[in-house]
């Protein structure tokens, strides 16, 4: 349970991400992880677009943006971590 760390990070204006394990075995892995990161970022942008469409962002919409944002960050960090461990 990272709720205490999450609260500290939020208070400091930071985001913590669980660092994934794994290695990048081939160029195919890099491509796959890159496409995953791009896809997650696309999901984030779609959620942002839906949320601001009416010039009002509800708490529920903000929650969905946060979830998508954290998933995008995690996908990017997975790619970086895998390449570091190649």
Backbone as a ProteinNet text record, in pm:
[ID]
protein_1_A
[PRIMARY]
XXXXXXXXXXXXXXXXXXXXXXXXXXXXXXXXXXXXXXXXXXXXXXXXXXXXXXXXXXXXXXXXXXXXXXXXXXXXXXXXXXXXXX
[TERTIARY]
84.7	0	89.8	78.8	162.7	88.8	-24.5	-107.4	-34.3	48.1	123	225	297.6	394	324.5	208.6	132.4	91.9	48.4	7.6	127	242.5	362.9	402.3	402.7	437.6	341	212.7	114.6	136.3	165.9	190.5	313.5	409.7	532.3	522	407.5	390.2	467.4	483.2	558.6	471.2	518.5	449.8	550.7	514.2	598.9	542.4	630.8	591	665.5	594.8	659.8	745.8	873.3	964.1	945.4	914.4	889.6	1018.3	1001.7	1113.1	1115.7	1214.7	1218.3	1335.9	1357.7	1468	1412.8	1492.3	1457.6	1543.1	1482.6	1559.1	1592.5	1509.6	1530.7	1470.7	1498.6	1439.6	1288	1239	1094.3	1033.2	1104.8	1056.6	1050.2	1151.7	1153.2	1033	1007.6	894	762.5	748.3	624.7	601.7	706	692.5	671	732.7	712.9	569.1	515.1	376.3	280.1	311.8	228.7	229.1	346.5	356.7	280.1	293.7	221.7	71	28.5	-113.8	-168.4	-92.5	-136.5	-145.3	-49.3	-53.7	-175.6	-206.4	-326.3	-452.5	-457.7	-572.2	-585.6	-474.1	-474	-528.8	-481.2	-525	-673.6	-724	-867.9	-949	-900.3	-971.2	-966.1	-853.6	-842	-940	-942.6	-1032.1	-1178.3	-1219.7	-1356.7	-1384.7	-1285.3	-1304.8	-1319.5	-1250.3	-1252.4	-1353.3	-1419.8	-1511.5	-1615.9	-1666.6	-1771.3	-1716.1	-1583.2	-1516.2	-1536.7	-1568.5	-1585.7	-1531.4	-1437.9	-1379.7	-1431.3	-1512.3	-1568	-1463.4	-1491	-1400.8	-1388.6	-1499.5	-1498.1	-1410	-1424.8	-1342.1	-1195.2	-1166.1	-1028.2	-970.2	-1050.1	-1005.4	-967.6	-1047.8	-1017.3	-890.9	-873.9	-751.6	-630.1	-642	-530.4	-495.7	-595.2	-570.8	-498.6	-550.2	-488.2	-347.4	-329.8	-196.8	-95.8	-136.2	-45.1	-14.1	-111.5	-86.3	12.1	1.2	94.6	235.9	246.7	377.7	437.8	357.2	405.8	454	381.8	422.3	554.8	571.2	697.7	811.7	788.9	893.3	925.6	826.7	851.4	946.2	922.9	1010.9	1151.8	1163.3	1296	1368.2	1298	1359.5	1404.6	1323.7	1358.8	1483.7	1492.6	1611.2	1735.6	1719.5	1833.7	1889	1803.8	1843.7	1873.9	1889.3	1914.2	2047.2
-117.7	0	124.8	201.9	320.7	448.9	440.9	559.3	668.8	634	734.7	802.6	723.9	781.6	867.2	820.9	898.5	1033.5	1034.6	1159.8	1254.7	1200.8	1283.2	1339.3	1254.2	1299.3	1407.9	1388.6	1487.3	1620	1614.6	1736.6	1811.5	1736.6	1797.6	1832	1800.8	1829.5	1735.2	1612.1	1511.9	1390.2	1303.1	1177.7	1065.1	962.5	844.7	733.9	659.3	549.7	424.9	314.2	187.1	151.9	128.8	98	-47.6	-67	-203	-283	-411.7	-502.8	-540	-612.2	-661.4	-608.8	-674.2	-639.1	-617.3	-552.6	-529.1	-624.1	-732.4	-835.8	-808.5	-729.3	-710.9	-579.1	-545.8	-427.3	-441.1	-560.6	-585.3	-544.9	-574.7	-534.8	-382.7	-314.2	-168	-113.7	-167.7	-123.5	-148.9	-265.7	-301.1	-208.2	-185.3	-97.8	47.7	88.4	224.2	244.2	147.1	156.9	156.5	80.8	79.5	217.6	280.7	413.4	517	511.2	604.6	583.5	459.1	428.5	482.1	465.5	515.7	667.8	732.9	878.8	921.7	848.6	876.8	865	762.5	746.2	866.7	914.1	1032.6	1153.3	1175.6	1291.7	1284.6	1164.3	1148.5	1184.4	1141.8	1172.5	1322.2	1385.7	1530	1601.8	1560.4	1624	1613.7	1495.2	1477.7	1563.9	1574.2	1645.3	1795.8	1853.2	1999.3	2045.9	1953.1	1985.7	2090	2082.1	2174.4	2286.6	2303.9	2407.6	2388.6	2267.5	2236.4	2096.4	2084.1	1953.1	1911.2	1807	1757.2	1674.8	1646.3	1561.6	1423.4	1372	1239.9	1241.6	1346.7	1358.9	1373	1452.5	1469.5	1337.2	1258.3	1126.1	1037.7	1042.6	962.1	1013.3	1145.3	1202.7	1156.9	1159	1115.3	969.7	884.3	741.5	723	786.5	773.4	832.5	943.6	1005.4	915.6	857.5	768.4	643.6	595.2	479.4	515.6	636.1	680.3	692.6	751.4	764	625.8	533.4	397.7	330	349.2	287.5	345.4	476.2	539.2	489.1	479.7	431.8	284.7	206.1	65.8	57.3	139.4	143.6	184.8	292.4	340.8	236.3	179.9	80.1	-42.8	-88.7	-205.9	-178.5	-59.3	-26.2	-11.9	39.1	51.7	-86.1	-185.4	-320.2	-414.3	-362.2	-448.1	-516.1
0	0	0	-104.7	-120	-87.1	-19	3.2	80.1	177.2	252.2	161.1	83.2	-10.5	-115.4	-164.3	-262.3	-204	-78.8	-13.8	-0.4	36.3	48.3	-87.7	-187.1	-322.4	-369.5	-346.8	-389.1	-317.2	-188.6	-112.2	-163.4	-217	-269	-417.1	-477.2	-619.3	-708.6	-663.2	-737.7	-762.9	-851	-879.3	-865.4	-791.6	-778.4	-866.3	-926.9	-1013.9	-970.3	-958	-928.6	-1049.5	-1026.1	-1135.7	-1177	-1303	-1351.9	-1362.9	-1358.1	-1380.4	-1528.4	-1565	-1701.7	-1780.8	-1891.4	-1979.9	-2119.5	-2197.8	-2336.7	-2418.8	-2462	-2528.5	-2673.6	-2741.5	-2884.4	-2930.3	-3054.2	-3114.3	-3117.5	-3136	-3135.4	-3000.8	-2891.2	-2758.6	-2746.3	-2798.2	-2794.9	-2871.9	-2988.3	-3069.4	-2997.5	-2939.1	-2868	-2749.4	-2670.8	-2554.9	-2596.7	-2706.1	-2757.7	-2801.4	-2873.8	-2918.3	-2800	-2697.3	-2576.1	-2511.7	-2501.3	-2441.2	-2523.2	-2653.8	-2741.4	-2727.3	-2722.5	-2706.2	-2575.1	-2468.1	-2337.4	-2338.5	-2404.1	-2413.9	-2495.7	-2601	-2679.5	-2595.8	-2510.3	-2420.3	-2328.2	-2277.8	-2192	-2267.4	-2387.2	-2464.4	-2499	-2526.6	-2553	-2428.9	-2313.1	-2188.3	-2158.8	-2183.2	-2163.8	-2256.9	-2382.3	-2479.1	-2434.8	-2390.4	-2343.9	-2220.4	-2133	-2006.8	-2025.1	-2120.2	-2136	-2241	-2304.4	-2414.1	-2373.5	-2252.3	-2207.4	-2118.1	-2119	-2037.5	-1887.5	-1847.4	-1705.7	-1681.3	-1590.6	-1558.7	-1421.7	-1420.7	-1294.8	-1220	-1094.5	-1015.8	-1079.1	-1128.8	-1192.4	-1317.7	-1399.3	-1519.7	-1482.8	-1379.7	-1336.7	-1289	-1221.8	-1178.1	-1295.6	-1401.8	-1521.2	-1590.1	-1593.5	-1651.4	-1570.3	-1439.1	-1354.9	-1379.5	-1385.1	-1410.1	-1543.2	-1647.5	-1779.5	-1779.8	-1709.8	-1702.4	-1633.4	-1522	-1450.4	-1532.6	-1607	-1693	-1804.7	-1857.7	-1961.7	-1904.3	-1785.7	-1720.7	-1696.1	-1647.2	-1620.2	-1748.2	-1858.5	-1985.4	-2034.2	-2019.6	-2059.3	-1971.6	-1842	-1751.3	-1776	-1815.1	-1849.6	-1968.5	-2068.8	-2185.6	-2145.6	-2069.8	-2028.9	-1945.5	-1849.6	-1759.8	-1838.1	-1931.7	-2010.6	-2092.7	-2150.4	-2231.7	-2144.3	-2022.5	-1931.1	-1894.7	-1891.3	-1847.3	-1963.1	-2080.4	-2197.8	-2189.2
[MASK]
++++++++++++++++++++++++++++++++++++++++++++++++++++++++++++++++++++++++++++++++++++++

